[in-house]
mmCIF file of C-alpha atoms in Angstrom:
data_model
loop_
_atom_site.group_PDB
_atom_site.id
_atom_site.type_symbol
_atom_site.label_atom_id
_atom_site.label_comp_id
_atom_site.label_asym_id
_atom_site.label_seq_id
_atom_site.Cartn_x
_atom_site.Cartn_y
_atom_site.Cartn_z
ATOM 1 C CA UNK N 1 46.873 -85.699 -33.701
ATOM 2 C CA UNK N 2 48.048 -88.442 -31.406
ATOM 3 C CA UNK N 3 51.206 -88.899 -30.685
ATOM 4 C CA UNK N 4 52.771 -91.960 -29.352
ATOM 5 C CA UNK N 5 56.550 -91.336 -28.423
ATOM 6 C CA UNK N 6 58.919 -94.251 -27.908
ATOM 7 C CA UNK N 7 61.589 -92.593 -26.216
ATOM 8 C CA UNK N 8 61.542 -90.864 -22.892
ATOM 9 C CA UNK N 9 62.869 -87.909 -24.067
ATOM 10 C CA UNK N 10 60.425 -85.431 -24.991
ATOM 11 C CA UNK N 11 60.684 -81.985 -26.969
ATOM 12 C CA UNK N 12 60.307 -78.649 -25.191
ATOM 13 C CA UNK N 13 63.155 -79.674 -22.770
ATOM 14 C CA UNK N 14 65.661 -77.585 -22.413
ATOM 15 C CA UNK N 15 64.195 -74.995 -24.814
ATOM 16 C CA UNK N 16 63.271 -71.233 -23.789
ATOM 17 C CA UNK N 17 59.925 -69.838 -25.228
ATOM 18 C CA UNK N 18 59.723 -66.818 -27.138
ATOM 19 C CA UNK N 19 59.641 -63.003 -25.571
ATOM 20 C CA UNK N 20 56.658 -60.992 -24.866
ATOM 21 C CA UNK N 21 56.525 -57.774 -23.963
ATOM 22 C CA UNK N 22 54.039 -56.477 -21.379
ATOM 23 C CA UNK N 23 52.264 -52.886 -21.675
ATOM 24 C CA UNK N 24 54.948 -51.136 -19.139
ATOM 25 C CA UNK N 25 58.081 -52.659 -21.747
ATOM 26 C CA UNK N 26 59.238 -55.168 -19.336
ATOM 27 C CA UNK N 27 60.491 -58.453 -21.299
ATOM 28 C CA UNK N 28 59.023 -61.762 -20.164
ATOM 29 C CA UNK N 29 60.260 -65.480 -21.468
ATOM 30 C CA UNK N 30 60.059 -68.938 -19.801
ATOM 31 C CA UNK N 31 64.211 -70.662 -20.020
ATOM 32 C CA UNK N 32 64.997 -73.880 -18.595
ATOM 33 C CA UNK N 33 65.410 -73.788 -14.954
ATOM 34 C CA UNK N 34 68.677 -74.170 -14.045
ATOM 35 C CA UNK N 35 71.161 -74.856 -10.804
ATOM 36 C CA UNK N 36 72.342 -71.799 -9.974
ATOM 37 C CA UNK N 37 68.612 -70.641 -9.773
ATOM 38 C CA UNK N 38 68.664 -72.037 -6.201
ATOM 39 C CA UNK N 39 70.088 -68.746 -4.439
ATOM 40 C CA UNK N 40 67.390 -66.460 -5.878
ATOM 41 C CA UNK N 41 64.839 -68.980 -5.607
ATOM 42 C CA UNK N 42 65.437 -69.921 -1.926
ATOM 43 C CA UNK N 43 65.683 -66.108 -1.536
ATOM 44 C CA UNK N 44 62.531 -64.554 -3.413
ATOM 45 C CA UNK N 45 60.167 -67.461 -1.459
ATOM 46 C CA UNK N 46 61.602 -66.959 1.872
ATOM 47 C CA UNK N 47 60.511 -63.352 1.357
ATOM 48 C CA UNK N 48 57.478 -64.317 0.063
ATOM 49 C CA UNK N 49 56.799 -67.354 2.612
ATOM 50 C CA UNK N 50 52.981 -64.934 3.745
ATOM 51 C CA UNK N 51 51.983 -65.243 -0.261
ATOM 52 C CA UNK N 52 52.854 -68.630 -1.366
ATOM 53 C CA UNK N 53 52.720 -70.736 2.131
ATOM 54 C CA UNK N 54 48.633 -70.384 1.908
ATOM 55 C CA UNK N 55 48.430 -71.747 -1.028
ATOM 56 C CA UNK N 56 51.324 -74.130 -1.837
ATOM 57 C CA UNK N 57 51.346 -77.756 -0.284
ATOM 58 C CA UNK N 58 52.312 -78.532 2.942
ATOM 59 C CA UNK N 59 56.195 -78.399 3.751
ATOM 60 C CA UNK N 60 58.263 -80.830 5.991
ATOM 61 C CA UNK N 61 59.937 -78.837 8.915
ATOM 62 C CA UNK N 62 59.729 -75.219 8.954
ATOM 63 C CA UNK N 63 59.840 -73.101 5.678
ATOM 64 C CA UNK N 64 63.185 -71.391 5.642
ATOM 65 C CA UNK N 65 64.585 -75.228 6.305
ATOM 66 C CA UNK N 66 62.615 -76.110 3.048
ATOM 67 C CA UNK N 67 64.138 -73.170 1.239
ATOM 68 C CA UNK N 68 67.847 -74.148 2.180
ATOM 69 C CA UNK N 69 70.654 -74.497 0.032
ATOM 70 C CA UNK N 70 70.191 -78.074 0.554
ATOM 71 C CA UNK N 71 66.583 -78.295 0.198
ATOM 72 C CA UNK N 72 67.192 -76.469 -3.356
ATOM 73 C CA UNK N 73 70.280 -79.213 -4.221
ATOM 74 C CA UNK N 74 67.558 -81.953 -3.858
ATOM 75 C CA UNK N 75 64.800 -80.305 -4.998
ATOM 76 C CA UNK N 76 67.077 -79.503 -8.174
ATOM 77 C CA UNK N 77 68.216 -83.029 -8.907
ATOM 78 C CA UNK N 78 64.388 -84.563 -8.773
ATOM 79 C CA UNK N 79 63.245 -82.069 -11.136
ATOM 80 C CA UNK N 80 66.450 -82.514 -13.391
ATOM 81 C CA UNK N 81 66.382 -86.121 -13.365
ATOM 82 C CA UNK N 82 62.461 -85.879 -14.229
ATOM 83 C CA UNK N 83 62.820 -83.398 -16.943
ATOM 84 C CA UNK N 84 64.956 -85.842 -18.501
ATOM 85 C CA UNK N 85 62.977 -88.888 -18.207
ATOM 86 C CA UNK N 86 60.364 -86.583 -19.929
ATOM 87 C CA UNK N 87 57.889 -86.266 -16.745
ATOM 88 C CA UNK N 88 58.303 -82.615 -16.063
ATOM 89 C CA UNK N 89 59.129 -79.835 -17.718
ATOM 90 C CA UNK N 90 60.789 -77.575 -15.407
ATOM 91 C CA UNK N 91 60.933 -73.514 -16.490
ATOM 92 C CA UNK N 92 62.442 -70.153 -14.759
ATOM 93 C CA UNK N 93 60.192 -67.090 -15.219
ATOM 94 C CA UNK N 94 62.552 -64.664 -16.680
ATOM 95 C CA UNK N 95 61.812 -60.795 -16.511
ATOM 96 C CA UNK N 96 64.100 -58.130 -18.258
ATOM 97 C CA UNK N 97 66.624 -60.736 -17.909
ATOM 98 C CA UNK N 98 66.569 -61.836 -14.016
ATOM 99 C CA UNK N 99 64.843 -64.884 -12.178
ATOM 100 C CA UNK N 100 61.354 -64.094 -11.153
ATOM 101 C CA UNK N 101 59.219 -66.985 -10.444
ATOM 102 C CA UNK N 102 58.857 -70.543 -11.827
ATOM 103 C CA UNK N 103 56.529 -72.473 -14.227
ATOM 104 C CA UNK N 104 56.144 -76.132 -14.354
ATOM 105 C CA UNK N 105 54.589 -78.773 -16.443
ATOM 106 C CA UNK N 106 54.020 -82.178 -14.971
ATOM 107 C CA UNK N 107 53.241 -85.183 -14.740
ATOM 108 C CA UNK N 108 53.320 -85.122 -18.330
ATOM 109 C CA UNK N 109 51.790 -88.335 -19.893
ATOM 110 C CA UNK N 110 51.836 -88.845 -23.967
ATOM 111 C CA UNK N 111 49.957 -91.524 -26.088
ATOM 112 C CA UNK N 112 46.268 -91.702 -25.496
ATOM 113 C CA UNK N 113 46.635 -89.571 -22.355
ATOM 114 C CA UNK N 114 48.170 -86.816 -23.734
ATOM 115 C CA UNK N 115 48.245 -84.121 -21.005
ATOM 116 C CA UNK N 116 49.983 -82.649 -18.098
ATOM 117 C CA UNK N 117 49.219 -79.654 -15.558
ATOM 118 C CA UNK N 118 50.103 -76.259 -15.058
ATOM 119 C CA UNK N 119 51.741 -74.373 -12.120
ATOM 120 C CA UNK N 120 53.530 -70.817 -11.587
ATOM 121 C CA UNK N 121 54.280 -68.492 -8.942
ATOM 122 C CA UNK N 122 55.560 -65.184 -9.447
ATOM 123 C CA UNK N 123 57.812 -63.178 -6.709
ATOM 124 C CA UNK N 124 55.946 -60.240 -5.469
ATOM 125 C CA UNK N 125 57.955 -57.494 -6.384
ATOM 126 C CA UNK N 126 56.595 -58.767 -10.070
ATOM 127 C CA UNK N 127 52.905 -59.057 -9.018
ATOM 128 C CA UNK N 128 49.774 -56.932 -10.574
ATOM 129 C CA UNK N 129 51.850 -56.744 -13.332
ATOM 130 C CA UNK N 130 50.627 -59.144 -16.023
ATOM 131 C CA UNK N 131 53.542 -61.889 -15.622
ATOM 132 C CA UNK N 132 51.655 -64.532 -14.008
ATOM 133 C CA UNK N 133 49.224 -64.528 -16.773
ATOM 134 C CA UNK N 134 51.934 -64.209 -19.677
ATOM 135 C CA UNK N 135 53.740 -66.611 -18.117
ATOM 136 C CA UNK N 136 50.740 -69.012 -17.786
ATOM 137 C CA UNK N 137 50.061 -68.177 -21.303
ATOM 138 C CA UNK N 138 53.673 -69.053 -22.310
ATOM 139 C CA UNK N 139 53.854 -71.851 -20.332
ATOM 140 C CA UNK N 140 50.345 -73.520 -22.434
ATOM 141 C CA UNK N 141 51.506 -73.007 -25.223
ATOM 142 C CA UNK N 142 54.868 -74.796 -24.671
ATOM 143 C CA UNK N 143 52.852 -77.976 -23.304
ATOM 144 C CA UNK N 144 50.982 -77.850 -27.144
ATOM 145 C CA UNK N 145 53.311 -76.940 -29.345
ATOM 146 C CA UNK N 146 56.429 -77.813 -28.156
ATOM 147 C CA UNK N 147 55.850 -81.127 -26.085
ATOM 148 C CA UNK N 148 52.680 -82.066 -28.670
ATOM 149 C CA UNK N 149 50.287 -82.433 -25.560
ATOM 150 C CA UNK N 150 46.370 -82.175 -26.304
ATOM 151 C CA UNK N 151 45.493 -81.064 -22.980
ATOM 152 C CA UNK N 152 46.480 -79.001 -20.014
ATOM 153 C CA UNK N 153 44.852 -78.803 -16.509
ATOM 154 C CA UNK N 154 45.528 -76.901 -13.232
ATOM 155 C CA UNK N 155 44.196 -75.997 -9.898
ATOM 156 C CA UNK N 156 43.298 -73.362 -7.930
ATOM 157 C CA UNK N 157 41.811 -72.845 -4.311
ATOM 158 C CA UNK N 158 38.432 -71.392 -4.032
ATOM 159 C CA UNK N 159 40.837 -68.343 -1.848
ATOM 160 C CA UNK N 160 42.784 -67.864 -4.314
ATOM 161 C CA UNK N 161 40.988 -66.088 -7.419
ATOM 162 C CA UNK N 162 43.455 -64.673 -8.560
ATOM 163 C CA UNK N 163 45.171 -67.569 -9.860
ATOM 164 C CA UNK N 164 42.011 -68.596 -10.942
ATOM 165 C CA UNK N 165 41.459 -65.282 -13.323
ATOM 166 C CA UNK N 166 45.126 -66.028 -14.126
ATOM 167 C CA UNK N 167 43.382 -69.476 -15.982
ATOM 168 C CA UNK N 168 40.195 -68.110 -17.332
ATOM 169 C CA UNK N 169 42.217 -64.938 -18.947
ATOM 170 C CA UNK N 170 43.937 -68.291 -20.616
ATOM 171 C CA UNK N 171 40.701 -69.740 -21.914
ATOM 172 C CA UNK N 172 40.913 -72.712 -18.943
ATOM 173 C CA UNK N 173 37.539 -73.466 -18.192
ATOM 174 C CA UNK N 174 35.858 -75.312 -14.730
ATOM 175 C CA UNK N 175 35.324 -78.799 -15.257
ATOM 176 C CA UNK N 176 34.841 -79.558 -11.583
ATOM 177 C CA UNK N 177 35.340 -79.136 -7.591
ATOM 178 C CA UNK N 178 38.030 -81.616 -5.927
ATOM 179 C CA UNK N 179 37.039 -82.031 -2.361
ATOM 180 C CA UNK N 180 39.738 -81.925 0.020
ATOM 181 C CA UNK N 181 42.315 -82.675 -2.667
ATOM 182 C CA UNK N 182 45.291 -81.622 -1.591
ATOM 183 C CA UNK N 183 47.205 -80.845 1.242
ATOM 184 C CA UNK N 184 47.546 -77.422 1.847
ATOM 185 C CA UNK N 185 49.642 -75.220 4.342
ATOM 186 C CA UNK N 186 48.877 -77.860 6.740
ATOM 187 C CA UNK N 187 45.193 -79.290 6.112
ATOM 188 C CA UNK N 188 43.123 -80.997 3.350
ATOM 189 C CA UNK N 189 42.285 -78.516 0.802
ATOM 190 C CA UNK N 190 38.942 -78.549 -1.480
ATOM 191 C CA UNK N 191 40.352 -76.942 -5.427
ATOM 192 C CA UNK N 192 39.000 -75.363 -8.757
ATOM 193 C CA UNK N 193 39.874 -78.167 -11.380
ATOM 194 C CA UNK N 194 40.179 -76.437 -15.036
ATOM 195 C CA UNK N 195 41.700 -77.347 -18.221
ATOM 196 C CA UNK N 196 42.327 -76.613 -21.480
ATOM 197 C CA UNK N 197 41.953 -79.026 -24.886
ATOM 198 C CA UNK N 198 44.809 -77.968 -27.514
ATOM 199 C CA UNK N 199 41.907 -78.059 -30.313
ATOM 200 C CA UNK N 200 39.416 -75.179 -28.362
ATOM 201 C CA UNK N 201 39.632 -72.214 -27.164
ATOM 202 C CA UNK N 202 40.441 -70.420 -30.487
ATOM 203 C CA UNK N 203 44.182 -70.622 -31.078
ATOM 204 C CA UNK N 204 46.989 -70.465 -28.348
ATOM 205 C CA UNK N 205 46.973 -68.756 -25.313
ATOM 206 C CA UNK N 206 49.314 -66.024 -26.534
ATOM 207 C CA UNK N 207 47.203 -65.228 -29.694
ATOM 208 C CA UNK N 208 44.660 -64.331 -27.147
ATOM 209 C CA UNK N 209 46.463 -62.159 -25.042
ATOM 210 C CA UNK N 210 47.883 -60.463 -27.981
ATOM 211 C CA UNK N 211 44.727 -59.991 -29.641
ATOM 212 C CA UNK N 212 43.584 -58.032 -26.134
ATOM 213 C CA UNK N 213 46.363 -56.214 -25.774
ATOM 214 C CA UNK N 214 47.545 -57.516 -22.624
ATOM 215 C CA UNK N 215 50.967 -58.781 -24.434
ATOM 216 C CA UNK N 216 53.079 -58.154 -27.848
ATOM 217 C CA UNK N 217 55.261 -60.361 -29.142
ATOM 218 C CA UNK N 218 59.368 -58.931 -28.721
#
């Protein structure tokens, strides 16, 4: 159905998904993002700067400066502002009840557009786990039912399949190859461009990871 919203506001923001429990028992859910985020935010991706500085884009100054308690308070108020012009959708990874990554829907566009994309990360003490994919999973389904968006697309560099299994375990599917697209860790960056349509893939993304065991619902 399209849906043409007059206001800025959108649904979905702030709202918290439901739980999902992974195979070990650990309990996963996507919450707003919130302020006081910023400590263990700044703290989990300094730590983490040799995983996510590959494939995240390119940072002004050095990246403990962009991981400062001042880079967060800025960082913060453009993504709050955004979420509430209804542009981004801005969502804490949550695991047995602490921070532990970050999911984000953007550049979200309504009317005969109707879309928005996908990112995550996921500290590395929560890695091989299952909690990027849940979380990915979590985070679709938000963008469709909760902000009424009829598609969803992401990227991924061709170094980087694991994201890119992340996707496909969602039912995103290749629709093309961005050449030097972004920029990357310091250079122009060729990406994987997927997506997913609200109306294929056989139900939502949690269904499916239900239905393979890989989550149950808490």
């Amino acid at each position: 159905m399209l849906r043409l919203f007059s206001s800025p506001y959108h649904p979905g923001w702030p709202e918290s998904t439901p739980a999902l429990a992974l195979p070990d028992g650990t309990q996963l859910r996507l919450r707003p993002l919130r302020g006081r985020d910023g400590r263990r935010w700044g703290e989990m991706r300094v730590l983490d700067e040799a995983w996510l500085k590959p494939v995240e884009p390119t940072v002004a100054g050095t990246w403990a400066s962009a991981h400062s308690p001042a880079a967060w308070r800025n960082n913060w108020a453009n993504l709050h502002r955004m979420a509430l012009e209804g542009v981004v959708v801005p969502l804490a990874i949550e695991v047995d009840g602490g921070f532990a990554g970050q999911v984000t829907l953007g550049n979200i566009q309504h009317g005969a557009v109707s879309e928005c994309w996908i990112g995550y990360w996921v500290h590395s003490a929560f890695m091989g786990r299952g909690v990027a994919t849940a979380a990915c999973a979590l985070g679709t389904d938000h963008a469709f039912a909760r902000v009424g968006l009829h598609r969803v697309t992401a990227t991924f560099l061709p170094g980087n399949p694991a994201s890119g299994r992340v996707l496909a375990t969602n039912g995103y599917r290749e629709e093309g190859y961005l050449r030097r697209n972004l920029h990357i860790d310091g250079q122009w960056r060729d990406h994987h461009f997927v997506a997913l349509n609200a109306d294929e893939g056989g139900g939502l993304a949690v269904d499916r990871l239900v239905s393979s065991g890989r989550v149950r619902r808490a």
